[in-house]
Amino acid sequence: MTAPDRIVAKEGIAAREAARPAGAAAAASCRRREGGLIDRSRSLSFSFDGKAFAGHPGDTLASALLANGVRLLGRSFKYHRPRGVLTAGSEEPNALVELRGGARREPNTRATVVELYDGLEAASQNRWPSLRFDLAGAGDLLSPLLTAGFYYKTFMWPAAFWEKVYEPLIRRAAGLGRLSGAPDPDSYEKSYAFCDVLVIGAGPAGLMAALTAGRAGARVILADEDFRVGGRLLAETHEVGGRPGPLWADDVLAELAGLDNVRCLPRTTVYGVYDGGTYGALERVADHLPVPPPGRPRQRLWKIVARRAVLAAGATERPIAFGDNDRPGILLAGAQRSYLNRFGVLTGSRTAVFTCSDDGWRSAADLVRAGAEVAAVIDTRPDARCPDGLTGLEDVALIAGGRVVETRGRLGLTSIDCLDRDGRRRSLAVDGLAVSGGWNPALHLTCHQGARPVWRDDLATFLPADDLPPGLAVAGAAAGGFSTAAALAQGAERGAAAAEAAGHAVRKPEPPEAEDGPVAVTPFWHVKESRARAWLDFQNDVTVKDVALAHREGFRSVEHLKRYTTLGMATDQGKTANVQALAIMAELTGKSIPETGTTVFRPPYTPVAISAFAGRSRGKDFRPVRKTPSHDWAVEQGAVFVETGAWLRAQWFPRPGETHWRQSVDREVLAVRNAVGVCDVTTLGKIDIQGADAGAFLNRVYANGFAKLPLGKVRYGLMLREDGFVMDDGTTARLGEAHYVMTTTTAKAVPVFRHLEFCRQVLWPGLDLQLISTTEQWAQFAVAGPRARDLLREIVDPDHDISNQAFPYMACGEVTVCGGTRARLFRLSFSGELAYEVAVPARYGDAMIRALMAAGAAFEVTPYGTEALGVLRIEKGHPAGNELNGQTTAANLGMGRMVSKKKDCIGNVLSERPGLNAPDDLRLVGFVPLDRRAQLTAGAHFIALGRAAVAAEDQGYMTSVAHSPNLGHSIGLGLIQRGGERIGEKVRAVDLVRGADVEVEIVSPHFIDPEGERLRA
Amino acid sequence: MPDFTLAARSPLAGAAALAESWPGFAVSEVTDLALASLATRRGRETEVRNRAKARFDLEPPPPGRTASGDGMTFLWTGHEQWFVEAQESALGGLEALLRETFEDSAAVTDQSDAWANLRLEGPATRAVLEKLCPLDLHPGAFPPGATARTTMEHLSAIITLRDDRWRFSILTPRSSAGSFLHHLHQAADSACGAT
């Protein structure tokens, strides 16, 4: 081992530098002839900014570009600075590209994690007209103006300019990639998984944890964001158990693949920790392929429920801030080794190393071993010396106590200036610089349930806190176990503990032998002697000066610092920036780093596309579709459908020659009034109610009396909420001594069922009562009109007497139809006509509508849809959803007297509140326009004649309107103060939204047959 | 009087029952099973068990379990509530038979038409279901004879493991069965390859 000072002494740097030609070689980065984990026997072609290149299987886009000498990959977000690759992983802030073309274009993709495939297309972003010559790069010259908070300060005035002028301008200038704007042609899916032990990360710690737990028989899921297992072993030259690291990882993977109880998920990022041992993970199923195979999704979102989890996510190297430290060619030292050792790529023809720890020296050692030139190791530690165990560095110059202060090279690094221990400035002609500022454990997931990391002075880093999410343990570099031996040992130990906790007997694991170098780091955050801007957050162009500015202006809490400077935002969430920035803020405030603290860590760990969260719930699959039993028949009839909740219902049935929906609806309404119509009413909720106390129960949940409903009869029921407002209405039929069937409105079928279950289980558990939904069991059709009975006589088997005497209004019973099919018949009317509802088991629904239409041909039967249904009930004055709007009481609806005073029921006490019984309260009445040609509009407000149309004059509002083909003009239902006492009075119906102002007369809400003779016919 | 005899249609495939397959996975519609709910009347728990034992030679199963006997299968669906399955030939049938068996000790309601009944089978069935079903279907967690109510793609479902390998059945509401089948297709295409 050579003493470092002797290295410097042996050959003076100045002399060596003077001997070099000015400027760097043409290809600063290149592929080596051998080495790395790429398959040189196969070639993959790809393009970047339209130019064709070739790479190999095993490459990322970043490694392939570097192998081709391409170092300039993009322009920065704010100042359009030329940028290259900083890292070799998911923490990459700079190398963002637009991947793929056409509708598949995907902006802001990190080139460092894009797996190369044949035919890959990528483009640089945030530049115009070209990457090398970017006009907006002029903004960099204006940087003294464009400091943190610039937008807030500058674009304050005039306020109206923000949305129309400033924001569009800023968005165009400061941007990342562009979306395609076209619908995503690929699919995304969700999956659920369960395991005893989830291992997050497949480096040495994760592999050891998975192997230990897997061998013990635990159900194990091993997830890693990379496409190859091994983690840091792939980037280093370490051996494990005497085997090269990557080969050891392959051996472990092969063993795991042979275990039925272990599932390996490569290309899968565990992005969040949620309650109850639930983890979110994103699997990039087909991102490494040009197009997903048929039927396969592009990405898959996993919900993983794990009894125990081992976080072995490794660590992220941190840069050091110095002047112009963002030039292409300046990489993190660990990334530089990754390109060298894993991808066989030299990131510079002549490289210097800038480090504050022993770890950076590995770059020098690996480069020398690879035969590459190392200009110097610049170590910030004044007593720096070559770490034990590294060899071949005898000829490498060391600048102990050194600092890089400045760099040069417009589109890529050409030289650096550094200071030595004594403040002497030296220039080095290098096109590569490997920077190591120490490592930050990737502890993000440990903080997703509120824990804050703790600072460890001896390791100069944050470590996971003790209050980890339940069931989660941390191993390896993520826990501060930075050496390979420590990672293997911790992985084995945590894996064993997790398997044991899940109930498996574990044989004491014996981790293989590996390097166990100490962590020798003296934190060094930024070079104070630099005059040029020193970048902290490369992605958001935040500099050391911006942090100082935030401090001066009072934004000193790290959360304020983040919002003011945008530090730590966007796709990388400051993985390479946050710790340095808060360390600098700590220096400025004179507080310690732990006192300064970190910002909150939130999921996702790395970006997750919204489409992955949406999964299959897209477009027409956004929610399920419910179809009525007569759906197919209605389609055959050319029906126009309407969505009512999840149901598709026929809205009307156009006939040839009808050009306007009103023609169809008017025809259907008149057919019901004059002959007979049929409508599918299956969507109404049906609840089967049984039990000795069923009648008593109904009497409590309905406001009107139900105690004495006779067998074979139906009754209208009004249901109140506990607060006294109307919840829903419907009918209940008594089919047996202890057997009732309730119907609800379509919209309230589920809420009413839930309400009844609540009453049954919570309010009155002592009742003998059984509830079950039968909405889906029965296909139910309304048959309405003066000829309804004639039609039904063709359908109902003749041994059932359905004459008016035998089966009067509000009768019900079980019958058979069409030669023996069991059915239920109810004499109910929503339209005001002689009407029935007939129900058959749903399997017969399609046949039933066809039978009704065939049998009804002789009676001019007409199918009608929901629009005609609405017109009919408005003509009859029946309230529906527009009136039962959650803000109306029984009194409002003119049904105040239905709320029985003789019994207790849900809502009756609070319905007597003074506020709900004011003398001038709203009442439901009808309205007709004085000018019969005028159209009424629902939502219009009532104003007294001659008064201003202002809120203070508001007397109520129109709830439902329709054109009545029977009356030949527009009619409406509405709520107006003291409505019942004002029949004949004239008011204005003012609709400021639609610009309508119509004089209307207050009339009875029963426009048709107010005495109800028709429905009893 | 003309003959309007009503022909039955299955929830998914009209006159013919649905049957489709992928490598390692098949789905078919079961149309020959009648289904009825059975809910114990208040205080009649012992009587219901005795009557079930006497008539069908089975014990109504505890939560999460099924029990079979004498052509009947009971699926636990809630507190003191079961769905009872039997061959369609018993129709006219099952509801009447249960009423006769349990008299006023339990409430019986026909559910035969309310649900689409799907049979899923093949070694890839769990791989298909993990894309839809939020439950752990590993044999250790969901053993043969296990049943559970859950939701899949926003739809209600009752899932049951019918044998000791990979034959599952799913009951899902009739009106939305088409949407359910669509999602099942997509999951099968993804797990087994598009056909």
Short mmCIF file of C-alpha atoms in Angstrom, two decimals, chain A residues 290-478:
data_model
loop_
_atom_site.label_atom_id
_atom_site.label_comp_id
_atom_site.label_asym_id
_atom_site.label_seq_id
_atom_site.Cartn_x
_atom_site.Cartn_y
_atom_site.Cartn_z
CA PRO A 290 -42.31 -2.11 -28.22
CA VAL A 291 -45.97 -3.09 -27.82
CA PRO A 292 -47.57 -5.31 -25.16
CA PRO A 293 -48.41 -8.82 -26.41
CA PRO A 294 -52.11 -9.36 -27.20
CA GLY A 295 -54.25 -9.35 -24.08
CA ARG A 296 -51.40 -8.29 -21.79
CA PRO A 297 -51.36 -5.01 -19.97
CA ARG A 298 -48.55 -2.49 -20.23
CA GLN A 299 -48.41 -2.13 -16.46
CA ARG A 300 -49.97 -3.83 -13.48
CA LEU A 301 -50.79 -2.26 -10.16
CA TRP A 302 -50.40 -4.71 -7.29
CA LYS A 303 -52.09 -4.52 -3.96
CA ILE A 304 -49.92 -6.74 -1.82
CA VAL A 305 -51.03 -7.73 1.67
CA ALA A 306 -48.06 -9.01 3.64
CA ARG A 307 -47.84 -10.26 7.20
CA ARG A 308 -44.25 -9.09 7.32
CA ALA A 309 -42.06 -7.09 4.97
CA VAL A 310 -38.35 -6.57 4.64
CA LEU A 311 -37.31 -3.31 3.08
CA ALA A 312 -34.00 -3.83 1.31
CA ALA A 313 -34.18 -0.90 -1.05
CA GLY A 314 -30.51 0.04 -0.82
CA ALA A 315 -29.26 3.58 -0.78
CA THR A 316 -29.01 6.58 -3.05
CA GLU A 317 -25.71 8.34 -3.50
CA ARG A 318 -25.68 12.05 -2.89
CA PRO A 319 -23.81 14.58 -4.98
CA ILE A 320 -21.69 17.44 -3.71
CA ALA A 321 -22.69 20.98 -4.68
CA PHE A 322 -19.99 22.95 -6.47
CA GLY A 323 -19.86 25.49 -9.27
CA ASP A 324 -21.44 24.23 -12.49
CA ASN A 325 -21.67 20.71 -11.13
CA ASP A 326 -24.43 19.87 -13.62
CA ARG A 327 -22.47 19.45 -16.85
CA PRO A 328 -22.90 16.26 -18.88
CA GLY A 329 -20.01 14.00 -17.93
CA ILE A 330 -20.34 14.65 -14.20
CA LEU A 331 -21.88 11.55 -12.65
CA LEU A 332 -22.32 10.16 -9.23
CA ALA A 333 -19.41 7.85 -8.53
CA GLY A 334 -21.64 4.86 -7.91
CA ALA A 335 -23.41 5.50 -11.21
CA GLN A 336 -20.11 5.78 -13.01
CA ARG A 337 -19.15 2.35 -11.62
CA SER A 338 -22.53 1.01 -12.60
CA TYR A 339 -21.98 2.04 -16.22
CA LEU A 340 -18.47 0.65 -16.13
CA ASN A 341 -19.06 -2.64 -14.36
CA ARG A 342 -22.62 -3.49 -15.39
CA PHE A 343 -22.84 -2.00 -18.86
CA GLY A 344 -19.19 -1.97 -19.92
CA VAL A 345 -19.33 1.77 -20.57
CA LEU A 346 -16.69 4.35 -19.77
CA THR A 347 -18.40 7.62 -18.92
CA GLY A 348 -15.24 9.63 -19.59
CA SER A 349 -12.00 9.13 -21.44
CA ARG A 350 -10.18 10.76 -18.53
CA THR A 351 -11.92 10.87 -15.20
CA ALA A 352 -11.39 12.59 -11.90
CA VAL A 353 -13.03 11.47 -8.67
CA PHE A 354 -14.41 13.96 -6.15
CA THR A 355 -15.30 12.32 -2.86
CA CYS A 356 -15.74 12.86 0.84
CA SER A 357 -15.65 9.18 1.69
CA ASP A 358 -13.71 5.99 1.02
CA ASP A 359 -16.50 4.87 -1.25
CA GLY A 360 -15.61 7.28 -4.02
CA TRP A 361 -12.21 5.64 -4.22
CA ARG A 362 -13.84 2.52 -5.61
CA SER A 363 -14.43 4.46 -8.82
CA ALA A 364 -10.76 5.20 -9.15
CA ALA A 365 -9.87 1.58 -8.44
CA ASP A 366 -12.38 0.17 -10.92
CA LEU A 367 -11.34 2.62 -13.63
CA VAL A 368 -7.69 1.79 -13.19
CA ARG A 369 -8.48 -1.91 -13.29
CA ALA A 370 -10.40 -1.32 -16.51
CA GLY A 371 -7.36 0.39 -17.97
CA ALA A 372 -8.97 3.82 -18.00
CA GLU A 373 -7.19 7.00 -17.07
CA VAL A 374 -7.86 8.56 -13.69
CA ALA A 375 -6.65 12.15 -13.48
CA ALA A 376 -6.90 12.50 -9.72
CA VAL A 377 -8.85 11.65 -6.63
CA ILE A 378 -9.97 14.87 -4.99
CA ASP A 379 -10.85 13.93 -1.42
CA THR A 380 -12.29 16.60 0.83
CA ARG A 381 -10.77 15.00 3.89
CA PRO A 382 -7.46 16.70 4.73
CA ASP A 383 -6.03 13.41 5.98
CA ALA A 384 -7.35 11.38 3.08
CA ARG A 385 -5.45 8.29 2.05
CA CYS A 386 -6.10 5.36 -0.19
CA PRO A 387 -8.51 3.07 1.67
CA ASP A 388 -7.33 -0.36 2.68
CA GLY A 389 -8.14 -3.10 0.28
CA LEU A 390 -8.10 -1.05 -2.89
CA THR A 391 -5.24 -1.78 -5.20
CA GLY A 392 -3.70 -0.39 -8.32
CA LEU A 393 -3.95 3.22 -7.25
CA GLU A 394 -0.23 3.82 -6.88
CA ASP A 395 -0.07 6.06 -9.92
CA VAL A 396 -3.24 8.00 -9.19
CA ALA A 397 -2.80 11.54 -7.96
CA LEU A 398 -4.52 12.45 -4.71
CA ILE A 399 -5.58 15.95 -3.77
CA ALA A 400 -6.28 15.57 -0.08
CA GLY A 401 -8.45 18.25 1.50
CA GLY A 402 -9.35 19.17 -2.07
CA ARG A 403 -12.47 20.68 -3.56
CA VAL A 404 -13.74 21.04 -7.11
CA VAL A 405 -14.70 24.70 -7.46
CA GLU A 406 -15.49 25.12 -11.11
CA THR A 407 -16.07 23.18 -14.30
CA ARG A 408 -15.99 23.98 -18.00
CA GLY A 409 -17.54 22.58 -21.19
CA ARG A 410 -20.67 24.00 -22.86
CA LEU A 411 -22.41 20.75 -23.81
CA GLY A 412 -20.21 18.40 -21.82
CA LEU A 413 -17.40 18.49 -19.32
CA THR A 414 -13.95 19.41 -20.63
CA SER A 415 -12.09 20.47 -17.50
CA ILE A 416 -12.36 21.18 -13.81
CA ASP A 417 -10.65 23.53 -11.41
CA CYS A 418 -9.94 22.40 -7.90
CA LEU A 419 -8.36 23.73 -4.77
CA ASP A 420 -6.01 21.72 -2.65
CA ARG A 421 -5.63 21.63 1.11
CA ASP A 422 -3.64 24.85 0.99
CA GLY A 423 -5.98 26.73 -1.29
CA ARG A 424 -3.87 26.34 -4.42
CA ARG A 425 -5.96 26.22 -7.55
CA ARG A 426 -5.34 23.60 -10.17
CA SER A 427 -6.95 22.85 -13.46
CA LEU A 428 -7.52 19.29 -14.67
CA ALA A 429 -8.42 18.41 -18.24
CA VAL A 430 -11.06 15.74 -17.67
CA ASP A 431 -14.24 14.82 -19.50
CA GLY A 432 -15.47 12.62 -16.69
CA LEU A 433 -16.00 13.42 -13.06
CA ALA A 434 -17.28 10.92 -10.52
CA VAL A 435 -18.74 12.56 -7.43
CA SER A 436 -19.47 10.86 -4.15
CA GLY A 437 -20.99 12.73 -1.22
CA GLY A 438 -21.95 9.66 0.77
CA TRP A 439 -25.09 7.56 0.66
CA ASN A 440 -28.66 8.14 1.79
CA PRO A 441 -30.55 4.99 2.75
CA ALA A 442 -33.67 4.56 0.60
CA LEU A 443 -35.87 4.70 3.69
CA HIS A 444 -38.86 6.40 2.05
CA LEU A 445 -41.24 3.51 2.62
CA THR A 446 -40.46 3.47 6.34
CA CYS A 447 -41.91 6.97 6.59
CA HIS A 448 -45.19 6.45 4.72
CA GLN A 449 -47.11 6.06 7.93
CA GLY A 450 -45.76 9.16 9.56
CA ALA A 451 -42.36 8.16 10.96
CA ARG A 452 -39.50 10.62 10.59
CA PRO A 453 -35.99 9.30 9.93
CA VAL A 454 -33.28 9.76 12.55
CA TRP A 455 -29.85 11.27 11.92
CA ARG A 456 -26.76 9.23 12.68
CA ASP A 457 -23.62 11.30 13.05
CA ASP A 458 -21.22 8.37 12.76
CA LEU A 459 -22.66 7.37 9.40
CA ALA A 460 -23.46 10.98 8.44
CA THR A 461 -26.84 9.98 7.19
CA PHE A 462 -30.50 9.55 8.07
CA LEU A 463 -31.60 6.08 9.10
CA PRO A 464 -35.07 4.59 9.48
CA ALA A 465 -36.72 5.43 12.76
CA ASP A 466 -37.83 2.85 15.30
CA ASP A 467 -41.54 3.53 14.75
CA LEU A 468 -41.65 1.63 11.49
CA PRO A 469 -44.92 0.66 9.82
CA PRO A 470 -46.19 -2.46 11.63
CA GLY A 471 -44.62 -5.61 10.24
CA LEU A 472 -41.89 -3.82 8.32
CA ALA A 473 -38.19 -4.42 9.00
CA VAL A 474 -35.27 -2.83 7.19
CA ALA A 475 -32.09 -4.55 6.00
CA GLY A 476 -28.90 -3.68 4.20
CA ALA A 477 -27.93 -0.23 3.00
CA ALA A 478 -31.49 0.99 3.61
#
